[in-house]
mmCIF file of C-alpha atoms and ligand atoms in Angstrom:
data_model
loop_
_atom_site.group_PDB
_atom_site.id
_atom_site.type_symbol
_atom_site.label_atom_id
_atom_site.label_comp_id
_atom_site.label_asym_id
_atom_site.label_seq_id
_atom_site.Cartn_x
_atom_site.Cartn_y
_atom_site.Cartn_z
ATOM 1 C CA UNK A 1 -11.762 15.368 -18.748
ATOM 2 C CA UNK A 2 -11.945 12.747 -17.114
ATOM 3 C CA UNK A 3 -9.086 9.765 -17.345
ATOM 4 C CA UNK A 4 -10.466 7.531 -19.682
ATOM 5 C CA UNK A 5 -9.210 3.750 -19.558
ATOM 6 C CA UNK A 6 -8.245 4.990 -16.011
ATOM 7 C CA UNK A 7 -9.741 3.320 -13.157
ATOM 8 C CA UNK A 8 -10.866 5.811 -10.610
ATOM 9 C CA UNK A 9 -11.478 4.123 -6.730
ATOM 10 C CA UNK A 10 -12.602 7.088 -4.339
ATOM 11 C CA UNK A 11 -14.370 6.866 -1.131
ATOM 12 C CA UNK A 12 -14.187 7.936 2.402
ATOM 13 C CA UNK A 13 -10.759 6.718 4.441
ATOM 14 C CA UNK A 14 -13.030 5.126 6.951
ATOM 15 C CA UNK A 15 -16.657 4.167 6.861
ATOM 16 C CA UNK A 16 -17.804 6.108 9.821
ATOM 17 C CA UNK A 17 -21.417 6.463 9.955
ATOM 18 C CA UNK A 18 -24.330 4.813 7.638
ATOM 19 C CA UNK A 19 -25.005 8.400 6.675
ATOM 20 C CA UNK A 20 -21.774 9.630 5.973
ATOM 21 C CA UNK A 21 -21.076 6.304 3.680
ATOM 22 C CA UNK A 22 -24.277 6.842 2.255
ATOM 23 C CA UNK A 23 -24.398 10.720 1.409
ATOM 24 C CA UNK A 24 -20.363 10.230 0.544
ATOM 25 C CA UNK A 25 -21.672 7.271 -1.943
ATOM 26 C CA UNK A 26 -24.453 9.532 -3.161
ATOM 27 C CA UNK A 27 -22.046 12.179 -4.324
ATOM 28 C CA UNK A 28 -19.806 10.014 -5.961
ATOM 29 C CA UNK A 29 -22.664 8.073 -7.819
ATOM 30 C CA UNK A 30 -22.507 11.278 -10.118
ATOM 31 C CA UNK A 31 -18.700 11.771 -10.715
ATOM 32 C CA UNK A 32 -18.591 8.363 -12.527
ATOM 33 C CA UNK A 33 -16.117 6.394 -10.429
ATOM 34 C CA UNK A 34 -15.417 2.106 -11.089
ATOM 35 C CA UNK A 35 -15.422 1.547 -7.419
ATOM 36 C CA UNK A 36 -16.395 3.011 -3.994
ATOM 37 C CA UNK A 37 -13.674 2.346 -1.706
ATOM 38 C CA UNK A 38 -14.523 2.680 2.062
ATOM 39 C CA UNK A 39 -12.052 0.973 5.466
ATOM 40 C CA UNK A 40 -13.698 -1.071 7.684
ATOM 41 C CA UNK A 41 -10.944 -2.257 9.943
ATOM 42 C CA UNK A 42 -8.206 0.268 10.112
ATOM 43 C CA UNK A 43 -4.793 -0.563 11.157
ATOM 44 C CA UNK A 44 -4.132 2.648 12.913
ATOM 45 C CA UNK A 45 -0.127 3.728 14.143
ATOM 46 C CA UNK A 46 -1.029 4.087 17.786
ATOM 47 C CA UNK A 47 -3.725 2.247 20.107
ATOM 48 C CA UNK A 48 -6.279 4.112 21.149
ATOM 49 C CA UNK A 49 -7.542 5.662 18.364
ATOM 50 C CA UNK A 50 -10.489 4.875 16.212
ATOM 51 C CA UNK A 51 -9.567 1.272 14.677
ATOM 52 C CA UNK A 52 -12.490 0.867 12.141
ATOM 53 C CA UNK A 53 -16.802 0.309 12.300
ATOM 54 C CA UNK A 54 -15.614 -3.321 12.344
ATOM 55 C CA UNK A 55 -18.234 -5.345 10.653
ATOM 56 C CA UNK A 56 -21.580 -3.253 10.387
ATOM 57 C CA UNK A 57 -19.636 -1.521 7.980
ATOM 58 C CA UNK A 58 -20.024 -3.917 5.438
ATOM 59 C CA UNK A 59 -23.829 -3.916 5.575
ATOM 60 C CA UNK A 60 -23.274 0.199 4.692
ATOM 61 C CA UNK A 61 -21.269 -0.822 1.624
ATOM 62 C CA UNK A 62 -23.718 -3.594 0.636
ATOM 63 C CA UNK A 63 -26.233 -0.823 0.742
ATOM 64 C CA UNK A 64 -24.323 1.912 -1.764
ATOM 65 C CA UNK A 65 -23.781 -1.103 -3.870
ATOM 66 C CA UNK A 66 -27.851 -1.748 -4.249
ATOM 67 C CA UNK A 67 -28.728 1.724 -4.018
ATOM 68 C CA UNK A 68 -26.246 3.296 -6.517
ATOM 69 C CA UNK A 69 -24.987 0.248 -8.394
ATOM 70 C CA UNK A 70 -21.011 1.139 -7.411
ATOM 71 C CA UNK A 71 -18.942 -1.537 -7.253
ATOM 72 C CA UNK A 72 -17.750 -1.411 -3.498
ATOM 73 C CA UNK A 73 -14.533 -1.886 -2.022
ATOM 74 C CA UNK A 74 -12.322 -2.205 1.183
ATOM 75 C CA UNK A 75 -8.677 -3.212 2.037
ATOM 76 C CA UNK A 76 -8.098 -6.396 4.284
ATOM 77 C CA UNK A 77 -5.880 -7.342 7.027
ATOM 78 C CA UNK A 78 -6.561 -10.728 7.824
ATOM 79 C CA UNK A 79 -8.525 -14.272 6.586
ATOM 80 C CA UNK A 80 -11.212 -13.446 8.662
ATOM 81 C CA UNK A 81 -11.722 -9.858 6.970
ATOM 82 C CA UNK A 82 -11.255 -11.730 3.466
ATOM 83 C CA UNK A 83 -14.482 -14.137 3.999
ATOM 84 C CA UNK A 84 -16.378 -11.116 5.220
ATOM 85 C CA UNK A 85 -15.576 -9.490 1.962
ATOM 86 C CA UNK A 86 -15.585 -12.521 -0.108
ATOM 87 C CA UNK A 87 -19.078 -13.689 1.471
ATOM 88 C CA UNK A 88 -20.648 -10.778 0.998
ATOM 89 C CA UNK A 89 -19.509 -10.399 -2.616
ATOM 90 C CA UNK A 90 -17.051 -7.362 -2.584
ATOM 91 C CA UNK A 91 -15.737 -6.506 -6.287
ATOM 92 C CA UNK A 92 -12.732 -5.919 -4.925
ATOM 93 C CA UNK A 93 -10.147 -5.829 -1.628
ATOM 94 C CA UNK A 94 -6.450 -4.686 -1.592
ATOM 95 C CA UNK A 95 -3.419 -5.091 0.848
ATOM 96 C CA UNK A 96 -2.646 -2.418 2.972
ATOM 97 C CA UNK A 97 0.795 -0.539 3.142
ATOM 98 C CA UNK A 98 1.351 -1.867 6.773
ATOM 99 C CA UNK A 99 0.178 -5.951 5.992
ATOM 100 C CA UNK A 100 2.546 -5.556 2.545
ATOM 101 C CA UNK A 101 5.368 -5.832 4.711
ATOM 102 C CA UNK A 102 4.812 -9.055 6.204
ATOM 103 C CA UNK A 103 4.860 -11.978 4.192
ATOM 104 C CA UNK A 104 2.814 -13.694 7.008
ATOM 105 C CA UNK A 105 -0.038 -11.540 7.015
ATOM 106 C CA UNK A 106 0.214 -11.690 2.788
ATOM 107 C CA UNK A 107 0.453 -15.555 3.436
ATOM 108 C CA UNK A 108 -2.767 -15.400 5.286
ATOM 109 C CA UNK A 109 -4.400 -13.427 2.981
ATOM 110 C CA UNK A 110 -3.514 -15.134 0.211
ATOM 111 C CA UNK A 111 -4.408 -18.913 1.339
ATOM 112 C CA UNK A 112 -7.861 -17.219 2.415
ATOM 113 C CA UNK A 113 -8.251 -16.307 -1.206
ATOM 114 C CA UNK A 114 -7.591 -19.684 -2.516
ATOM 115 C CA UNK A 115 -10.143 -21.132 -5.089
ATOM 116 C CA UNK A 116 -11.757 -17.580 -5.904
ATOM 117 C CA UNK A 117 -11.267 -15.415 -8.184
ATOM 118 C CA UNK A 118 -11.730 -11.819 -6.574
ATOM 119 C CA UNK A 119 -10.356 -8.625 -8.130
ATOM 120 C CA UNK A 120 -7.373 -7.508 -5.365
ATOM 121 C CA UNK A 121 -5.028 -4.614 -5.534
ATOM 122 C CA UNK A 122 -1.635 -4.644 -3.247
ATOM 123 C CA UNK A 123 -0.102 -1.894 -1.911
ATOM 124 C CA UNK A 124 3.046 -1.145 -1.448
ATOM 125 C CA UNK A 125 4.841 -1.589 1.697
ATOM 126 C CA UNK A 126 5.688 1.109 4.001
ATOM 127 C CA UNK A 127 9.216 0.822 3.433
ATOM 128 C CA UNK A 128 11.121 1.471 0.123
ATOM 129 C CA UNK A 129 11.476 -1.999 -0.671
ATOM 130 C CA UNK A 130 10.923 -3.416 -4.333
ATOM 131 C CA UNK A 131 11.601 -7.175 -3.339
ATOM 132 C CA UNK A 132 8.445 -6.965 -0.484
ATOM 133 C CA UNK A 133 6.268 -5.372 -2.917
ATOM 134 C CA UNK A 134 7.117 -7.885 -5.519
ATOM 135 C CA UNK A 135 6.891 -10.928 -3.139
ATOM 136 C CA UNK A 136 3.467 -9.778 -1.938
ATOM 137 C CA UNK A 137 1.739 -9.671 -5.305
ATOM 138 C CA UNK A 138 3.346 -13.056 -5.991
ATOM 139 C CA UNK A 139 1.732 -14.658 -3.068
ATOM 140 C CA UNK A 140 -1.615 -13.760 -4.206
ATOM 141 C CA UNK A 141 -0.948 -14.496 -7.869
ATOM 142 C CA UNK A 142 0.089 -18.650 -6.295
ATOM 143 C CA UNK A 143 -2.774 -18.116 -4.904
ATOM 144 C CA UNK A 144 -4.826 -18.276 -7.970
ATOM 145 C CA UNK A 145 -5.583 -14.606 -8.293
ATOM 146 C CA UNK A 146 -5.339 -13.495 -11.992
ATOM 147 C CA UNK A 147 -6.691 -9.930 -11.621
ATOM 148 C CA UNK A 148 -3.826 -8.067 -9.568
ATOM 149 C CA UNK A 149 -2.837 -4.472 -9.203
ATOM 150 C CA UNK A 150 -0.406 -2.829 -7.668
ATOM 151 C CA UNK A 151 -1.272 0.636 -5.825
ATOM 152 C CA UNK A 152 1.751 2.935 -5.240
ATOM 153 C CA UNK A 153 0.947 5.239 -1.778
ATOM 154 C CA UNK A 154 4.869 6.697 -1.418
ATOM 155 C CA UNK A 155 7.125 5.078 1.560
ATOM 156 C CA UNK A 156 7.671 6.198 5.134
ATOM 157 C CA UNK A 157 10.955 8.509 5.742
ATOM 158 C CA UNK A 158 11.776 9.620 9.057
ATOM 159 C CA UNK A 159 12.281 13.075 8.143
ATOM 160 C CA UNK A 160 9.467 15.844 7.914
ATOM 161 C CA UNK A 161 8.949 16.356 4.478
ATOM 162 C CA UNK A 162 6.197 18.569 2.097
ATOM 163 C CA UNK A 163 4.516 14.976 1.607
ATOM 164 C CA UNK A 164 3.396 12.505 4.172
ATOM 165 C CA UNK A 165 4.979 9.262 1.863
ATOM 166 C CA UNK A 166 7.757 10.178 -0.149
ATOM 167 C CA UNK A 167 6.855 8.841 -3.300
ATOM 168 C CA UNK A 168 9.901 7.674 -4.741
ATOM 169 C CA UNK A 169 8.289 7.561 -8.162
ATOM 170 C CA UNK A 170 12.034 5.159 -9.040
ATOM 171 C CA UNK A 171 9.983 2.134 -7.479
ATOM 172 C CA UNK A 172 6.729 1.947 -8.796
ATOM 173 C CA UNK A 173 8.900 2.153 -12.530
ATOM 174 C CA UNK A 174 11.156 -0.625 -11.457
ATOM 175 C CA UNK A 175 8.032 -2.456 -10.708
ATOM 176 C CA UNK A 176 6.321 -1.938 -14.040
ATOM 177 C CA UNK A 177 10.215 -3.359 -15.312
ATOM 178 C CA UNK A 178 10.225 -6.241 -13.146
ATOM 179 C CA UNK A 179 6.801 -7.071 -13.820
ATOM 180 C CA UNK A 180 5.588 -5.439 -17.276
ATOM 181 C CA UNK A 181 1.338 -6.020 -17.514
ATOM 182 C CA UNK A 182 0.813 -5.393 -13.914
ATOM 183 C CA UNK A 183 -2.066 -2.428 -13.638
ATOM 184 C CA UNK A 184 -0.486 0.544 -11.232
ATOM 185 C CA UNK A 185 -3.071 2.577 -9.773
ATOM 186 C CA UNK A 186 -1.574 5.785 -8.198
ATOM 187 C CA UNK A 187 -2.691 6.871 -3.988
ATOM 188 C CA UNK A 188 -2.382 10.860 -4.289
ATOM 189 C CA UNK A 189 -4.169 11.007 -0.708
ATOM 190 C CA UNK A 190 -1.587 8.849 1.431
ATOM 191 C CA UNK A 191 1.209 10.222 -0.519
ATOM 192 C CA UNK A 192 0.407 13.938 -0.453
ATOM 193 C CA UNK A 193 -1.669 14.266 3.119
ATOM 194 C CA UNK A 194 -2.607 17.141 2.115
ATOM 195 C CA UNK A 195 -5.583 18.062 0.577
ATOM 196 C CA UNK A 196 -3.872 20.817 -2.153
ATOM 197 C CA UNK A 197 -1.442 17.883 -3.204
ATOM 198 C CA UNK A 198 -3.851 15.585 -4.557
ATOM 199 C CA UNK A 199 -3.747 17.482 -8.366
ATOM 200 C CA UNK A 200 -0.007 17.931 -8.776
ATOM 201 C CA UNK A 201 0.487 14.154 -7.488
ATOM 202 C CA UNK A 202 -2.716 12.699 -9.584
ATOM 203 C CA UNK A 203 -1.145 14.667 -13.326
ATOM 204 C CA UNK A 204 2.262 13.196 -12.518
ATOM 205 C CA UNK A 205 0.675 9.566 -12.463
ATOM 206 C CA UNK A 206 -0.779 10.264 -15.587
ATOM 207 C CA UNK A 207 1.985 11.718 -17.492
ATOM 208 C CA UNK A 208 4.060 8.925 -16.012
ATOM 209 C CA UNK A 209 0.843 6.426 -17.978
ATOM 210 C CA UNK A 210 -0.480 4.855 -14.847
ATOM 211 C CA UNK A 211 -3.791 2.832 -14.683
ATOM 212 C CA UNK A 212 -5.549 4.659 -12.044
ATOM 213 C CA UNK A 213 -6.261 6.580 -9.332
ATOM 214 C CA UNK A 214 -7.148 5.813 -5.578
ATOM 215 C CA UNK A 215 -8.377 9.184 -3.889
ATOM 216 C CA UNK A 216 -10.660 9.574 -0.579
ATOM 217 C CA UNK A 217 -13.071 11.235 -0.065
ATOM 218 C CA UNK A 218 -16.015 11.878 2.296
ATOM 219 C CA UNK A 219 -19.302 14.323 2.113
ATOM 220 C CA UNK A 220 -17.522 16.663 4.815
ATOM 221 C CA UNK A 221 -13.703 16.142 4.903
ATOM 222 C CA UNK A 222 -13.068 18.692 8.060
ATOM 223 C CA UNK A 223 -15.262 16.256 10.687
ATOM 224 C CA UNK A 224 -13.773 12.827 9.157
ATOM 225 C CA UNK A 225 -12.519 10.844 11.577
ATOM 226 C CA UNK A 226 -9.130 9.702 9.809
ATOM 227 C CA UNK A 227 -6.928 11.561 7.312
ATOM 228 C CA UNK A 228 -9.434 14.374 7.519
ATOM 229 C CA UNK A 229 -6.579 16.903 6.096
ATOM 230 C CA UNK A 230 -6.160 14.590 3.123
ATOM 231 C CA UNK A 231 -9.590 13.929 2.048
ATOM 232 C CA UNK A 232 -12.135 15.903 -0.763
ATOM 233 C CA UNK A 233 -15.678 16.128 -1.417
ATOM 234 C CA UNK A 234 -16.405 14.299 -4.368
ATOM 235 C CA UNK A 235 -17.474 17.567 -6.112
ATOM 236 C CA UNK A 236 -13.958 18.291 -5.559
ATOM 237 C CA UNK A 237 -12.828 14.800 -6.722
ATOM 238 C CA UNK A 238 -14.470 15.915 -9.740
ATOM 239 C CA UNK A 239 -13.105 19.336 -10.035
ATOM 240 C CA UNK A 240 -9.955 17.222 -9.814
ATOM 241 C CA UNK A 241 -10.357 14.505 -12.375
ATOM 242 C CA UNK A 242 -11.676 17.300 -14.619
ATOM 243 C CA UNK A 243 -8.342 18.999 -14.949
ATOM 244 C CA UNK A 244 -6.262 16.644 -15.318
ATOM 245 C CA UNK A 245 -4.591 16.602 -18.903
ATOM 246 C CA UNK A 246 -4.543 13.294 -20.013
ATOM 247 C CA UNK A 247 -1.934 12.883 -22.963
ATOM 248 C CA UNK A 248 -1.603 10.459 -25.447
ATOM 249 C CA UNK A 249 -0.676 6.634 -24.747
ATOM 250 C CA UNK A 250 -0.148 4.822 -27.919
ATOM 251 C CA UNK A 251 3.209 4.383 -28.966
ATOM 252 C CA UNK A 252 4.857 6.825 -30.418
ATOM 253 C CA UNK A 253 6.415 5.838 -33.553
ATOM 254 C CA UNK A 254 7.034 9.014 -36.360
ATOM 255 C CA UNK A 255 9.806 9.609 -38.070
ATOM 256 C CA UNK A 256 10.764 12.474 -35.452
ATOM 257 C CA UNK A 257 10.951 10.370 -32.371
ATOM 258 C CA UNK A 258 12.740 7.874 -34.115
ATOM 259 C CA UNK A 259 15.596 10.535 -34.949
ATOM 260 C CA UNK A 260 15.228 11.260 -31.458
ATOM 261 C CA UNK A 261 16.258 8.116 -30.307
ATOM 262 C CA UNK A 262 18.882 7.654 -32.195
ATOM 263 C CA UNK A 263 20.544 10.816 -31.336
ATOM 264 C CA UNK A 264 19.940 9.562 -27.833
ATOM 265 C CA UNK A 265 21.652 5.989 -28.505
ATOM 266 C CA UNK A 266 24.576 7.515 -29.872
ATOM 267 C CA UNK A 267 24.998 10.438 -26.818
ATOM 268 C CA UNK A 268 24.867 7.322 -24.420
ATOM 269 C CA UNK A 269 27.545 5.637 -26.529
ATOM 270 C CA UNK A 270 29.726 8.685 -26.097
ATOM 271 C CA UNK A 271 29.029 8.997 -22.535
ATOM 272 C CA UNK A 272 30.459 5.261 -22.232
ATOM 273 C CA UNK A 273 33.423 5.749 -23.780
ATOM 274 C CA UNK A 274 34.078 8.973 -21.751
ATOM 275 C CA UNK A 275 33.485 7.092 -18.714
ATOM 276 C CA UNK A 276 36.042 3.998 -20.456
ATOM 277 C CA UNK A 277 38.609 7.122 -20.760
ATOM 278 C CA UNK A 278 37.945 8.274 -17.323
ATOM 279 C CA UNK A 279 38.738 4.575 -15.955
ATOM 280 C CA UNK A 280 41.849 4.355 -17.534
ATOM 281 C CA UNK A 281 42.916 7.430 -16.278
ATOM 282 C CA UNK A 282 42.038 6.245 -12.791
ATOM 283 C CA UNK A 283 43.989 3.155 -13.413
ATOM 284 C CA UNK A 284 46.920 4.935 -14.142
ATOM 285 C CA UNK A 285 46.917 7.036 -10.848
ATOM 286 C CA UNK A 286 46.259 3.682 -9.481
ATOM 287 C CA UNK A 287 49.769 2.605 -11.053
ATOM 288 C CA UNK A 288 51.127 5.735 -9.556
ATOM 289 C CA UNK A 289 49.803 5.472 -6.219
ATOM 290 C CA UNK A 290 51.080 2.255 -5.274
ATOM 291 C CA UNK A 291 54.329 3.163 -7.235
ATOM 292 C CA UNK A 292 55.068 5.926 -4.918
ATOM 293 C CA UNK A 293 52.859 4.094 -1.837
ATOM 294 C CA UNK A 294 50.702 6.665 -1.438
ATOM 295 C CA UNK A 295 47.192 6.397 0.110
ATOM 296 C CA UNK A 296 44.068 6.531 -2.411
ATOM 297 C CA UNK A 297 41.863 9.213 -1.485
ATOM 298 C CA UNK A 298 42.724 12.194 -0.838
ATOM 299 C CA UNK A 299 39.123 13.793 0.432
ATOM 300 C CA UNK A 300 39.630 17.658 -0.164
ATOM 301 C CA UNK A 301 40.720 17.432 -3.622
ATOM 302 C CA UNK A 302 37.739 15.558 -4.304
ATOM 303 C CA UNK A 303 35.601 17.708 -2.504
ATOM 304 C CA UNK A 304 36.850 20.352 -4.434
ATOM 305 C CA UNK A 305 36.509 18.929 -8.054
ATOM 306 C CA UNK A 306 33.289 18.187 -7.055
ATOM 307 C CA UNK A 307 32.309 21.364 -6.181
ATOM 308 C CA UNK A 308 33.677 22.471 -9.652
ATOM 309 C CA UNK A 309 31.955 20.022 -11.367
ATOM 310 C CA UNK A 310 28.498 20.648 -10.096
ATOM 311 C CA UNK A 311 28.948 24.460 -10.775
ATOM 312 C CA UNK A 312 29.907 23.771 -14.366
ATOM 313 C CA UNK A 313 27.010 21.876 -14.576
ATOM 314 C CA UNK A 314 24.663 24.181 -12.999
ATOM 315 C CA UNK A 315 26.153 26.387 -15.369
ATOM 316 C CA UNK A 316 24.736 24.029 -18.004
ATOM 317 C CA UNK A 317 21.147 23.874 -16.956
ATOM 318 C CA UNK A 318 21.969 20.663 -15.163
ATOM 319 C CA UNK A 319 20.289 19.698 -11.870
ATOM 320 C CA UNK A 320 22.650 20.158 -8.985
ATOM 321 C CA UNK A 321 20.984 17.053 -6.954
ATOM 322 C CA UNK A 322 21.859 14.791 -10.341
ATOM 323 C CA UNK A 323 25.358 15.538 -11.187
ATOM 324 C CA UNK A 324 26.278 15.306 -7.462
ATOM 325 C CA UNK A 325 24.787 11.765 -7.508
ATOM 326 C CA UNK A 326 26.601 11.025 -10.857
ATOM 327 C CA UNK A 327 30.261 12.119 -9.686
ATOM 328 C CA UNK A 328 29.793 10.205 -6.036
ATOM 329 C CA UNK A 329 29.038 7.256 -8.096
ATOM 330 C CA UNK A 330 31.609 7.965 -10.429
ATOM 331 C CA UNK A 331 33.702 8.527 -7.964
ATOM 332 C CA UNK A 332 33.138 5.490 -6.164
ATOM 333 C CA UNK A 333 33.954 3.175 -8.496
ATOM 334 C CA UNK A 334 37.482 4.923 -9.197
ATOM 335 C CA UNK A 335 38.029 4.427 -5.770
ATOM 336 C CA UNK A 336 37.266 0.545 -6.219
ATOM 337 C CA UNK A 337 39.572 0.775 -9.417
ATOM 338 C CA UNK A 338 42.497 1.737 -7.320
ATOM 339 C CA UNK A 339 42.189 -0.249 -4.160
ATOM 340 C CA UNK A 340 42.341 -3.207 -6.385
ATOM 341 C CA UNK A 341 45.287 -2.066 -8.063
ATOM 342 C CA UNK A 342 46.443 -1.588 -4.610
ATOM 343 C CA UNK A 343 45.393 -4.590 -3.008
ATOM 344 C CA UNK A 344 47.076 -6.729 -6.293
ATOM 345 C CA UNK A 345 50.373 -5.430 -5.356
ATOM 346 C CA UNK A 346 49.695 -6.370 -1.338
ATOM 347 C CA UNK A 347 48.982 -10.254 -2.775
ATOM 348 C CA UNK A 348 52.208 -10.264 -4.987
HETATM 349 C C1 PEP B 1 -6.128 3.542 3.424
HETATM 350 O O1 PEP B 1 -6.203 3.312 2.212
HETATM 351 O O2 PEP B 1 -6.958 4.198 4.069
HETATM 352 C C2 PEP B 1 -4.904 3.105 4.133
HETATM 353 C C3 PEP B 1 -4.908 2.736 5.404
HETATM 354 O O3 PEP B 1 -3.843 3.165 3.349
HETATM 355 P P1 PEP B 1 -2.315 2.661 3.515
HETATM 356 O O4 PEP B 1 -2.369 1.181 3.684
HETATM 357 O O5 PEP B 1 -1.752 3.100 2.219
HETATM 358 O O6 PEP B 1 -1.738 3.395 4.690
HETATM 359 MN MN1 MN B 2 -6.608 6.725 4.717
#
């Protein structure tokens, strides 16, 4: 079925040819998409290689809009690129990844936009950073913008991983904290790469309630010119959209879940006052430590009880990645419990 109340935005990576936007638009026209998404200027990693049609493009995009009544859209990079788009009445523009990260580019953009009212999406940046994400969509709300969304493509690691942007689903959620109401339309294509990653990545987004999905696409995905491996035909966008199981977003509020919750409020409560107990206890070694003057850690007995600990808790069903990350932290912080019991003593 597909994602109803979802926004779907699907079109080729790069506008290539005036066929290839055409016949791409064509196919798309029958999937039942809200806008046909196409780069004309594309800020590419190394010189060299194709950098965009440049401005013919938009006369392509003009033309799907006539011919098949799609709203049309295309991402931005400069002032100059946001007239183009604003005088030829786009229905939409967004931020790329690479201008998200600097707040002059944004600035640029955004005093461009001034005095219009233009539907514009903002990506996140490359790097896994909240606050530049954050500050990006705030420029172009000061700018008068009302209609902002915030598209989550996964963040640049230097390591070779099964995805080409680690999507460090923790960051789009803190952004939906920080700034509850914002729409957050999911990027399966620049996250996955890969073409067979698109579904796994699209039925997380929805389980996890997002707003929408950005996917490319292009009428022959093996000759595109960028992110060929990444992109589907639009019969196989909607293949895709097809399958996805889209579950239930009103608030859940039966007596069940409410039992549920409460049985989770009073777990937590227990888990803090284990955690009080295990503080004290840490203060007290403290108080023994610099009693006997002995140095705080002592890194193979900790290596150890960790080791212990994540077995017993493997042994439990519990992830071994998550209760290493729990005892480091916990860990941590008894550390910082004793060196200031330590470090008292050395002011006395
Ligand atoms: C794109 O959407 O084709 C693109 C260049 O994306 P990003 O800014 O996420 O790399
Ligand atoms: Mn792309």
């Amino acid at each position: 079925m597909i994602p109803v109340n979802s926004l779907v935005i699907s079109g080729p990576c790069s506008a290539e040819t005036r066929e290839q936007v055409l016949e791409t638009a064509l196919g798309l026209s029958k999937v039942g998409i809200d806008y046909f998404r196409a780069g004309i200027w594309k800020p590419r990693t190394r010189p060299g290689e194709f950098e965009g049609i440049g401005d013919i493009g938009i006369s392509w995009m003009c033309e799907v809009r006539e011919t098949y009544g799609l709203k049309i859209a295309t991402e931005v990079a400069k002032a100059e690129h946001v007239e183009l788009a604003l005088k030829n009445n786009f229905d939409m523009i967004w931020v790329g990844a690479r201008s998200t990260v600097n707040p002059f580019t944004v600035q640029e953009i955004a005093e461009s936009l001034q005095g219009t009212n233009i539907k514009v999406m903002v990506k996140n940046p490359v790097n896994p950073d909240l606050k530049l994400w954050i500050g990006a969509i705030e420029r172009i709300w000061k700018a008068g913008i009302t209609d902002v969304s915030a598209i989550h493509r996964g963040f640049s690691v230097y390591e070779k991983t099964r995805y080409r942007n680690d999507p460090n689903w923790q960051i789009p959620i803190d952004l939906k904290q920080e700034l509850p109401g914002i729409p957050l339309i999911c990027d399966p294509s620049h996250i996955g790469g890969r073409a067979h990653l698109l579904m796994p990545l699209a039925q997380k987004a929805m389980d996890l309630n997002y707003d929408g999905l950005m996917i490319e696409s292009h009428v022959d995905p093996s000759q595109a010119w960028t992110d060929a491996k990444q992109q589907i035909t639009p019969a196989e966008l909607k293949e895709l959209l097809n399958s996805l199981t889209i579950r239930n977003r009103a608030a859940i509020d039966e007596d069940a879940m409410l039992a549920f919750r409460e049985q989770l409020t009073q777990t937590d409560e227990s888990i803090i006052q284990l955690l009080k107990n295990r503080m004290r206890i840490s203060e007290q070694i403290g108080e023994f430590k610099k009693d006997k003057n002995h140095v705080i850690l002592q890194s193979n007995r900790w290596e150890e009880a960790l080791r212990n600990n994540v077995l017993k808790a493997s042994a439990e069903g519990i992830s071994e990645e998550f209760v290493t990350q729990l005892f480091k932290l916990i860990h941590q912080d008894s550390i910082r419990i004793q060196s200031d019991i330590l470090s008292k003593d050395d002011r006395d």
